[in-house]
CSV table of C-alpha atoms in Angstrom, one decimal:
chain,number,residue,atom,x,y,z
A,1,UNK,CA,17.1,51.7,13.9
A,2,UNK,CA,20.3,53.9,14.1
A,3,UNK,CA,22.5,50.8,14.8
A,4,UNK,CA,21.1,49.0,11.8
A,5,UNK,CA,21.7,52.0,9.5
A,6,UNK,CA,25.3,52.4,10.8
A,7,UNK,CA,26.1,49.1,9.1
A,8,UNK,CA,25.1,50.5,5.7
A,9,UNK,CA,26.2,54.2,5.8
A,10,UNK,CA,29.8,54.8,5.1
A,11,UNK,CA,31.3,58.2,4.7
A,12,UNK,CA,28.7,61.0,4.4
A,13,UNK,CA,29.9,63.3,1.7
A,14,UNK,CA,28.5,66.0,-0.5
A,15,UNK,CA,27.6,63.6,-3.3
A,16,UNK,CA,25.5,61.4,-0.9
A,17,UNK,CA,23.8,64.5,0.5
A,18,UNK,CA,22.9,65.6,-3.0
A,19,UNK,CA,21.5,62.3,-3.9
A,20,UNK,CA,19.3,62.4,-0.8
A,21,UNK,CA,18.2,65.9,-1.8
A,22,UNK,CA,17.3,64.7,-5.3
A,23,UNK,CA,15.3,61.8,-4.0
A,24,UNK,CA,13.3,64.0,-1.6
A,25,UNK,CA,12.7,66.7,-4.3
A,26,UNK,CA,11.4,64.0,-6.7
A,27,UNK,CA,9.1,62.4,-4.1
A,28,UNK,CA,7.8,65.8,-2.9
A,29,UNK,CA,7.2,67.2,-6.4
A,30,UNK,CA,6.1,64.2,-8.5
A,31,UNK,CA,3.8,61.3,-8.1
A,32,UNK,CA,6.3,58.5,-7.7
A,33,UNK,CA,5.2,54.9,-8.6
A,34,UNK,CA,6.0,52.0,-6.3
A,35,UNK,CA,8.6,50.6,-8.8
A,36,UNK,CA,10.3,54.0,-9.1
A,37,UNK,CA,10.4,54.5,-5.3
A,38,UNK,CA,12.0,51.1,-4.9
A,39,UNK,CA,14.6,52.0,-7.5
A,40,UNK,CA,15.4,55.3,-5.8
A,41,UNK,CA,15.7,53.6,-2.4
A,42,UNK,CA,17.9,50.8,-3.7
A,43,UNK,CA,20.3,53.3,-5.4
A,44,UNK,CA,20.5,55.4,-2.2
A,45,UNK,CA,21.3,52.2,-0.2
A,46,UNK,CA,24.1,51.3,-2.7
A,47,UNK,CA,25.5,54.8,-2.5
A,48,UNK,CA,25.6,54.6,1.3
A,49,UNK,CA,27.8,51.5,0.8
A,50,UNK,CA,30.2,53.5,-1.4
A,51,UNK,CA,29.1,51.4,-4.4
A,52,UNK,CA,28.9,53.5,-7.6
A,53,UNK,CA,25.5,53.5,-9.2
A,54,UNK,CA,23.6,55.5,-11.7
A,55,UNK,CA,20.1,56.6,-10.9
A,56,UNK,CA,17.7,56.3,-13.8
A,57,UNK,CA,16.1,59.6,-14.8
A,58,UNK,CA,12.4,60.2,-13.9
A,59,UNK,CA,10.0,58.6,-16.4
A,60,UNK,CA,8.7,60.8,-19.1
A,61,UNK,CA,5.1,60.3,-18.0
A,62,UNK,CA,5.9,61.3,-14.3
A,63,UNK,CA,3.0,63.4,-13.0
A,64,UNK,CA,3.8,66.6,-11.2
A,65,UNK,CA,2.0,67.1,-8.0
A,66,UNK,CA,-0.6,69.8,-8.1
A,67,UNK,CA,-2.2,71.9,-5.4
A,68,UNK,CA,-5.7,70.9,-6.4
A,69,UNK,CA,-6.8,67.5,-5.0
A,70,UNK,CA,-8.2,64.9,-7.4
A,71,UNK,CA,-11.2,64.9,-5.0
A,72,UNK,CA,-12.1,68.5,-6.1
A,73,UNK,CA,-14.4,66.8,-8.6
A,74,UNK,CA,-16.4,63.7,-7.8
A,75,UNK,CA,-18.1,63.1,-11.2
A,76,UNK,CA,-15.8,60.4,-12.6
A,77,UNK,CA,-15.8,56.7,-13.2
A,78,UNK,CA,-14.2,55.6,-9.9
A,79,UNK,CA,-17.6,55.9,-8.3
A,80,UNK,CA,-20.8,54.2,-9.4
A,81,UNK,CA,-23.9,56.2,-10.3
A,82,UNK,CA,-25.5,55.1,-7.0
A,83,UNK,CA,-22.4,56.5,-5.1
A,84,UNK,CA,-22.5,59.7,-7.1
A,85,UNK,CA,-26.1,60.3,-6.2
A,86,UNK,CA,-25.3,59.6,-2.6
A,87,UNK,CA,-22.5,62.1,-2.7
A,88,UNK,CA,-24.8,64.8,-4.1
A,89,UNK,CA,-27.3,64.2,-1.4
A,90,UNK,CA,-24.6,64.4,1.3
A,91,UNK,CA,-23.2,67.6,-0.1
A,92,UNK,CA,-26.7,69.2,-0.2
A,93,UNK,CA,-27.7,68.2,3.3
A,94,UNK,CA,-24.7,69.3,5.4
A,95,UNK,CA,-22.5,72.2,5.9
A,96,UNK,CA,-18.8,71.5,6.8
A,97,UNK,CA,-19.3,71.3,10.6
A,98,UNK,CA,-22.3,69.1,10.3
A,99,UNK,CA,-20.5,66.9,7.8
A,100,UNK,CA,-17.5,66.3,10.2
A,101,UNK,CA,-19.9,65.6,13.0
A,102,UNK,CA,-21.8,63.1,11.0
A,103,UNK,CA,-18.5,61.5,9.8
A,104,UNK,CA,-17.4,61.0,13.4
A,105,UNK,CA,-20.8,59.5,14.3
A,106,UNK,CA,-20.6,57.1,11.4
A,107,UNK,CA,-17.1,56.2,12.4
A,108,UNK,CA,-18.1,55.4,16.0
A,109,UNK,CA,-20.7,53.0,14.6
A,110,UNK,CA,-18.2,51.5,12.3
A,111,UNK,CA,-15.7,50.9,15.1
A,112,UNK,CA,-18.5,49.4,17.3
A,113,UNK,CA,-19.4,47.0,14.5
A,114,UNK,CA,-15.7,46.2,14.0
A,115,UNK,CA,-15.3,45.4,17.7
A,116,UNK,CA,-18.4,43.3,17.6
A,117,UNK,CA,-17.0,41.4,14.6
A,118,UNK,CA,-13.8,40.7,16.5
A,119,UNK,CA,-15.7,39.3,19.5
A,120,UNK,CA,-17.8,37.1,17.2
A,121,UNK,CA,-14.7,35.7,15.6
A,122,UNK,CA,-13.1,35.0,18.9
A,123,UNK,CA,-16.3,33.2,20.0
A,124,UNK,CA,-16.4,31.2,16.7
A,125,UNK,CA,-12.8,30.2,17.3
A,126,UNK,CA,-13.7,28.9,20.8
A,127,UNK,CA,-16.7,27.0,19.2
A,128,UNK,CA,-14.5,25.5,16.5
A,129,UNK,CA,-12.1,24.2,19.1
A,130,UNK,CA,-14.9,22.6,21.1
A,131,UNK,CA,-16.3,21.0,17.9
A,132,UNK,CA,-13.0,19.4,16.9
A,133,UNK,CA,-12.1,18.3,20.4
A,134,UNK,CA,-15.5,16.5,20.9
A,135,UNK,CA,-15.9,15.3,17.3
A,136,UNK,CA,-12.4,13.7,17.1
A,137,UNK,CA,-12.1,11.5,14.0
A,138,UNK,CA,-15.8,10.7,13.7
A,139,UNK,CA,-16.5,13.3,10.9
A,140,UNK,CA,-13.4,12.1,9.0
A,141,UNK,CA,-14.5,8.4,9.2
A,142,UNK,CA,-18.0,9.3,8.0
A,143,UNK,CA,-16.5,11.3,5.1
A,144,UNK,CA,-14.5,8.3,4.1
A,145,UNK,CA,-17.6,6.1,4.3
A,146,UNK,CA,-19.6,8.5,2.0
A,147,UNK,CA,-16.8,8.6,-0.5
A,148,UNK,CA,-16.4,4.8,-0.5
A,149,UNK,CA,-20.2,4.6,-1.1
A,150,UNK,CA,-19.7,6.8,-4.2
A,151,UNK,CA,-16.9,4.5,-5.5
A,152,UNK,CA,-19.2,1.5,-4.9
A,153,UNK,CA,-22.0,3.1,-6.9
A,154,UNK,CA,-19.5,3.8,-9.7
A,155,UNK,CA,-18.2,0.2,-9.7
A,156,UNK,CA,-21.6,-1.6,-9.3
A,157,UNK,CA,-23.4,0.3,-12.0
A,158,UNK,CA,-21.1,-1.5,-14.5
A,159,UNK,CA,-23.0,-4.7,-13.8
A,160,UNK,CA,-26.2,-3.4,-15.3
A,161,UNK,CA,-27.4,-2.1,-18.7
A,162,UNK,CA,-28.8,1.3,-17.7
A,163,UNK,CA,-30.8,3.7,-19.8
A,164,UNK,CA,-29.6,7.2,-20.1
A,165,UNK,CA,-32.0,8.5,-17.5
A,166,UNK,CA,-30.9,5.8,-15.1
A,167,UNK,CA,-27.2,6.7,-15.6
A,168,UNK,CA,-28.0,10.3,-14.8
A,169,UNK,CA,-29.8,9.2,-11.6
A,170,UNK,CA,-26.7,7.2,-10.5
A,171,UNK,CA,-24.4,10.0,-11.4
A,172,UNK,CA,-26.5,12.4,-9.3
A,173,UNK,CA,-26.3,9.9,-6.4
A,174,UNK,CA,-22.5,9.7,-6.7
A,175,UNK,CA,-22.2,13.5,-6.8
A,176,UNK,CA,-24.5,13.8,-3.8
A,177,UNK,CA,-22.6,11.4,-1.5
A,178,UNK,CA,-19.3,13.0,-2.7
A,179,UNK,CA,-20.7,16.4,-1.7
A,180,UNK,CA,-21.7,15.0,1.7
A,181,UNK,CA,-18.1,13.6,2.1
A,182,UNK,CA,-16.5,16.8,1.1
A,183,UNK,CA,-18.6,18.8,3.5
A,184,UNK,CA,-17.1,16.9,6.4
A,185,UNK,CA,-13.5,16.7,5.2
A,186,UNK,CA,-11.4,18.5,2.7
A,187,UNK,CA,-11.1,16.2,-0.4
A,188,UNK,CA,-7.7,14.9,-1.7
A,189,UNK,CA,-6.5,15.2,-5.3
A,190,UNK,CA,-7.6,11.6,-6.3
A,191,UNK,CA,-11.1,12.2,-4.8
A,192,UNK,CA,-11.5,15.5,-6.7
A,193,UNK,CA,-10.4,13.8,-10.0
A,194,UNK,CA,-13.1,11.1,-9.4
A,195,UNK,CA,-15.7,13.8,-8.5
A,196,UNK,CA,-15.0,16.0,-11.5
A,197,UNK,CA,-15.3,13.0,-13.9
A,198,UNK,CA,-19.0,13.1,-13.1
A,199,UNK,CA,-19.6,16.9,-12.7
A,200,UNK,CA,-17.4,17.9,-15.7
A,201,UNK,CA,-16.5,21.1,-13.8
A,202,UNK,CA,-14.1,22.0,-11.0
A,203,UNK,CA,-15.2,21.4,-7.4
A,204,UNK,CA,-16.5,24.7,-5.9
A,205,UNK,CA,-15.9,23.9,-2.3
A,206,UNK,CA,-15.9,26.2,0.7
A,207,UNK,CA,-12.1,26.2,1.4
A,208,UNK,CA,-11.5,29.3,3.4
A,209,UNK,CA,-8.7,31.7,2.8
A,210,UNK,CA,-7.0,30.7,6.0
A,211,UNK,CA,-7.1,27.0,5.1
A,212,UNK,CA,-5.8,27.8,1.6
A,213,UNK,CA,-3.0,29.8,3.1
A,214,UNK,CA,-2.1,26.9,5.4
A,215,UNK,CA,-1.9,24.6,2.3
A,216,UNK,CA,0.3,27.1,0.5
A,217,UNK,CA,2.6,27.5,3.5
A,218,UNK,CA,3.2,23.7,3.3
A,219,UNK,CA,4.0,23.5,-0.4
A,220,UNK,CA,5.7,26.9,-1.1
A,221,UNK,CA,9.1,27.2,0.6
A,222,UNK,CA,9.6,30.2,2.9
A,223,UNK,CA,6.2,31.7,2.1
A,224,UNK,CA,5.1,32.2,5.7
A,225,UNK,CA,1.7,33.6,5.1
A,226,UNK,CA,0.2,35.3,8.2
A,227,UNK,CA,-2.7,32.9,8.7
A,228,UNK,CA,-4.3,35.0,11.5
A,229,UNK,CA,-4.8,37.8,8.9
A,230,UNK,CA,-6.3,35.7,6.2
A,231,UNK,CA,-10.0,36.1,6.9
A,232,UNK,CA,-12.6,36.5,4.2
A,233,UNK,CA,-12.2,40.3,4.0
A,234,UNK,CA,-10.8,42.2,1.0
A,235,UNK,CA,-7.7,43.0,3.1
A,236,UNK,CA,-7.0,39.3,3.7
A,237,UNK,CA,-7.2,38.6,0.0
A,238,UNK,CA,-4.9,41.5,-0.7
A,239,UNK,CA,-2.3,40.2,1.7
A,240,UNK,CA,-2.3,36.8,0.1
A,241,UNK,CA,-2.2,38.3,-3.4
A,242,UNK,CA,1.0,40.3,-2.5
A,243,UNK,CA,2.7,37.5,-0.8
A,244,UNK,CA,2.2,35.3,-3.9
A,245,UNK,CA,3.5,38.1,-6.2
A,246,UNK,CA,6.6,38.6,-4.0
A,247,UNK,CA,7.4,34.9,-3.6
A,248,UNK,CA,6.2,33.3,-6.9
A,249,UNK,CA,6.8,36.2,-9.3
A,250,UNK,CA,3.2,36.7,-10.3
A,251,UNK,CA,2.7,39.8,-12.3
A,252,UNK,CA,-0.6,41.8,-11.8
A,253,UNK,CA,-2.7,42.5,-14.9
A,254,UNK,CA,-2.2,46.2,-14.5
A,255,UNK,CA,1.5,45.8,-15.4
A,256,UNK,CA,0.4,44.8,-18.9
A,257,UNK,CA,-2.7,47.0,-19.4
A,258,UNK,CA,-1.3,50.3,-18.0
A,259,UNK,CA,1.6,52.2,-19.3
A,260,UNK,CA,2.1,54.2,-16.2
A,261,UNK,CA,0.4,56.4,-13.6
A,262,UNK,CA,-1.2,58.5,-16.4
A,263,UNK,CA,-3.4,55.4,-17.1
A,264,UNK,CA,-4.5,55.2,-13.5
A,265,UNK,CA,-7.4,57.1,-11.9
A,266,UNK,CA,-6.0,60.3,-10.4
A,267,UNK,CA,-7.8,59.6,-7.1
A,268,UNK,CA,-6.1,56.3,-6.8
A,269,UNK,CA,-2.7,57.8,-7.5
A,270,UNK,CA,-3.2,60.7,-5.0
A,271,UNK,CA,-4.5,58.4,-2.2
A,272,UNK,CA,-1.8,55.9,-2.7
A,273,UNK,CA,1.0,58.4,-2.4
A,274,UNK,CA,-0.6,60.3,0.4
A,275,UNK,CA,-0.9,57.0,2.4
A,276,UNK,CA,2.5,55.7,1.5
A,277,UNK,CA,4.2,59.0,2.7
A,278,UNK,CA,2.4,58.5,6.1
A,279,UNK,CA,3.3,54.8,6.3
A,280,UNK,CA,7.1,55.0,6.0
A,281,UNK,CA,7.5,53.3,9.3
A,282,UNK,CA,6.0,50.2,7.7
A,283,UNK,CA,9.1,49.9,5.4
A,284,UNK,CA,12.2,48.5,7.1
A,285,UNK,CA,15.7,47.6,5.9
A,286,UNK,CA,16.7,44.0,6.7
A,287,UNK,CA,20.2,42.9,7.8
A,288,UNK,CA,20.8,41.8,4.2
A,289,UNK,CA,19.9,45.2,2.8
A,290,UNK,CA,16.5,44.3,1.4
A,291,UNK,CA,13.6,46.6,1.8
A,292,UNK,CA,10.8,44.8,3.6
A,293,UNK,CA,7.2,45.9,3.7
A,294,UNK,CA,4.6,45.2,6.2
A,295,UNK,CA,1.2,43.7,5.6
A,296,UNK,CA,-0.3,47.2,5.7
A,297,UNK,CA,1.9,48.2,2.7
A,298,UNK,CA,0.9,45.0,0.9
A,299,UNK,CA,-2.8,46.1,1.3
A,300,UNK,CA,-1.9,49.5,-0.2
A,301,UNK,CA,0.0,48.0,-3.1
A,302,UNK,CA,-2.8,45.6,-3.9
A,303,UNK,CA,-5.4,48.4,-3.9
A,304,UNK,CA,-3.1,50.5,-6.1
A,305,UNK,CA,-2.6,47.7,-8.6
A,306,UNK,CA,-6.3,47.0,-8.7
A,307,UNK,CA,-7.3,50.7,-8.9
A,308,UNK,CA,-9.5,50.0,-5.9
A,309,UNK,CA,-10.3,53.5,-4.6
A,310,UNK,CA,-12.8,52.2,-2.1
A,311,UNK,CA,-10.2,50.1,-0.4
A,312,UNK,CA,-7.7,53.0,-0.3
A,313,UNK,CA,-10.4,55.3,1.2
A,314,UNK,CA,-11.3,52.7,3.9
A,315,UNK,CA,-7.5,52.4,4.7
A,316,UNK,CA,-7.3,56.2,5.0
A,317,UNK,CA,-10.3,56.2,7.4
A,318,UNK,CA,-8.9,53.3,9.5
A,319,UNK,CA,-5.4,54.6,9.8
A,320,UNK,CA,-5.4,58.4,9.5
A,321,UNK,CA,-8.7,59.9,10.7
A,322,UNK,CA,-7.9,59.4,14.4
A,323,UNK,CA,-5.8,62.5,13.9
A,324,UNK,CA,-8.1,65.5,14.3
A,325,UNK,CA,-5.8,67.8,12.4
A,326,UNK,CA,-5.8,65.4,9.4
A,327,UNK,CA,-9.6,65.4,9.3
A,328,UNK,CA,-9.8,69.2,9.6
A,329,UNK,CA,-7.2,69.7,6.8
A,330,UNK,CA,-9.4,67.7,4.2
A,331,UNK,CA,-11.5,69.3,1.6
A,332,UNK,CA,-15.3,69.2,1.9
A,333,UNK,CA,-15.6,66.7,-1.0
A,334,UNK,CA,-13.1,64.3,0.6
A,335,UNK,CA,-15.1,64.2,3.9
A,336,UNK,CA,-18.3,63.6,1.9
A,337,UNK,CA,-16.6,60.6,0.3
A,338,UNK,CA,-15.5,59.3,3.8
A,339,UNK,CA,-19.1,59.6,5.1
A,340,UNK,CA,-20.4,57.7,2.1
A,341,UNK,CA,-17.8,54.9,2.5
A,342,UNK,CA,-18.6,54.5,6.2
A,343,UNK,CA,-22.4,54.4,5.5
A,344,UNK,CA,-21.8,51.7,2.9
A,345,UNK,CA,-19.5,49.7,5.2
A,346,UNK,CA,-22.0,49.9,8.1
A,347,UNK,CA,-24.9,48.8,5.9
A,348,UNK,CA,-23.0,46.0,4.4
A,349,UNK,CA,-22.0,44.7,7.8
A,350,UNK,CA,-25.5,43.4,8.3
A,351,UNK,CA,-25.7,41.7,4.9
A,352,UNK,CA,-22.9,39.2,5.5
A,353,UNK,CA,-24.0,35.6,4.7
A,354,UNK,CA,-22.3,32.2,5.3
A,355,UNK,CA,-19.7,31.4,2.6
A,356,UNK,CA,-19.8,27.6,3.0
A,357,UNK,CA,-21.3,24.7,4.9
A,358,UNK,CA,-18.5,24.7,7.5
A,359,UNK,CA,-19.2,28.4,8.2
A,360,UNK,CA,-22.9,27.5,8.4
A,361,UNK,CA,-22.2,24.8,10.9
A,362,UNK,CA,-20.1,27.0,13.2
A,363,UNK,CA,-22.6,29.8,12.8
A,364,UNK,CA,-25.3,27.5,14.0
A,365,UNK,CA,-23.2,26.2,16.9
A,366,UNK,CA,-22.4,29.8,17.9
A,367,UNK,CA,-26.2,30.4,18.0
A,368,UNK,CA,-26.5,27.4,20.3
A,369,UNK,CA,-23.9,28.9,22.6
A,370,UNK,CA,-25.6,32.3,22.8
A,371,UNK,CA,-29.1,30.8,23.2
A,372,UNK,CA,-27.9,28.7,26.1
A,373,UNK,CA,-26.6,31.8,28.1
A,374,UNK,CA,-23.0,31.5,26.8
A,375,UNK,CA,-22.6,28.0,28.0
A,376,UNK,CA,-20.0,26.0,26.0
A,377,UNK,CA,-21.4,22.8,27.5
A,378,UNK,CA,-24.5,23.3,25.4
A,379,UNK,CA,-22.3,23.3,22.3
A,380,UNK,CA,-20.4,20.2,23.5
A,381,UNK,CA,-23.7,18.4,24.1
A,382,UNK,CA,-25.0,19.3,20.6
A,383,UNK,CA,-21.7,18.1,19.0
A,384,UNK,CA,-21.6,14.9,21.1
A,385,UNK,CA,-25.1,14.0,19.8
A,386,UNK,CA,-24.0,14.6,16.3
A,387,UNK,CA,-20.8,12.5,16.9
A,388,UNK,CA,-23.0,9.6,18.1
A,389,UNK,CA,-25.1,9.8,14.9
A,390,UNK,CA,-22.0,9.9,12.8
A,391,UNK,CA,-20.6,6.9,14.6
A,392,UNK,CA,-23.8,4.9,13.9
A,393,UNK,CA,-23.9,6.0,10.3
A,394,UNK,CA,-20.5,4.6,9.3
A,395,UNK,CA,-21.3,0.9,9.8
A,396,UNK,CA,-24.7,1.4,8.4
A,397,UNK,CA,-23.2,2.8,5.2
A,398,UNK,CA,-20.6,0.0,5.0
A,399,UNK,CA,-23.4,-2.6,5.3
A,400,UNK,CA,-25.4,-1.0,2.6
A,401,UNK,CA,-22.4,-0.6,0.4
A,402,UNK,CA,-21.3,-4.2,0.6
A,403,UNK,CA,-24.9,-5.4,0.1
A,404,UNK,CA,-24.9,-3.4,-3.1
A,405,UNK,CA,-22.6,-6.0,-4.7
A,406,UNK,CA,-25.5,-8.5,-4.8
A,407,UNK,CA,-28.4,-6.1,-5.4
A,408,UNK,CA,-30.7,-6.5,-8.4
A,409,UNK,CA,-30.9,-3.6,-10.9
A,410,UNK,CA,-34.2,-2.5,-9.3
A,411,UNK,CA,-32.8,-2.5,-5.8
A,412,UNK,CA,-29.6,-0.7,-7.1
A,413,UNK,CA,-31.7,2.1,-8.6
A,414,UNK,CA,-33.9,2.3,-5.6
A,415,UNK,CA,-30.8,2.8,-3.4
A,416,UNK,CA,-29.4,5.5,-5.7
A,417,UNK,CA,-32.7,7.4,-5.5
A,418,UNK,CA,-32.8,7.0,-1.7
A,419,UNK,CA,-29.3,8.4,-1.3
A,420,UNK,CA,-30.4,11.5,-3.2
A,421,UNK,CA,-33.5,12.0,-1.1
A,422,UNK,CA,-31.7,11.3,2.1
A,423,UNK,CA,-29.2,14.2,1.4
A,424,UNK,CA,-30.8,16.9,3.6
A,425,UNK,CA,-29.3,19.8,5.6
A,426,UNK,CA,-27.9,18.3,8.8
A,427,UNK,CA,-27.5,21.7,10.4
A,428,UNK,CA,-31.2,22.6,10.7
A,429,UNK,CA,-32.6,23.4,14.1
A,430,UNK,CA,-32.7,20.2,16.2
A,431,UNK,CA,-31.2,18.0,13.5
A,432,UNK,CA,-27.5,18.7,13.7
């Protein structure tokens, strides 16, 4: 780090030292916004390069740091009524030592669940790799056949004079086979345009954050989203949000609705600055003199912009409470809030549900793996059976689709109704 700074720092004189003192004084005595902190750092960097620059005076609404913590009082709008009731119960039930003991117990459970989640995701990754290796292109070919069937229905219905109810039945059949196609393979733009012409609403698919990030990396130059961190957590969404702001110039709504830190909840402001001061190692100066922030800082910035006190509190628990002195230095109310946040996190861990059909599929295959005594061959066997079914379905669909061209109206409507009925969950036990 010293060698990197040597490139930027010229002669160290009294004026430069005074600028450093002024910066430290302001940061120590005032709540400094992220924009203001960036300005101060940029000015200091230019002064180190012997480039004359004028530092803007502190904003008129700058909040002076006070000795009393914003967490001295918990009856405000950042917590729901349910959370406030929970905090009252915690405060009545424990003295300080009992509170700290219960906090550490809840944190141990939280870390255990977190480790279990990591193992589950690693297992799911192995199952996904097995699925794609065995399935090959069979699922893609079946997806193409389903969508072709939808196009055939669209084309052949023009041969008949259909009543309004019959048109609705055909439209439902078209939407149904499109859904079956899109469950197997991510749709293209032309396919979505065809689909929405029948649904009259955007396609609500199950494109995961990681897959969405992969698409963005392909179309946005130099975006370089960290795909391994883009899970379905709030933190994953925060990282993507900040990357898009930095690279595409998106402006958060808070920049328009808030005049400054006086408009923000005091607990958000206090937490953000406390955490930023302890995360200075996550800010680096690049060879070009830019200030580069880590993904941890991106999570903090997102939570600050969104006034998400819960996210800031969980960040504090994750990154600072390993230090025993830090925990002991906190006020009783703050530790009450920590315990409440951990209890919520631990309870919500068991309420997780599948976000889409692909997640449901891989969840089922993971269950197959575990039920078989951790045997990946059982997963391979199950996928191979499904692949064989898919391979037989493709020519069958093509045969039905071509025959549709000579079907009578009654046969055409019977086919449309049959396609709707036949659309059942392929991932049920024993039917995958």
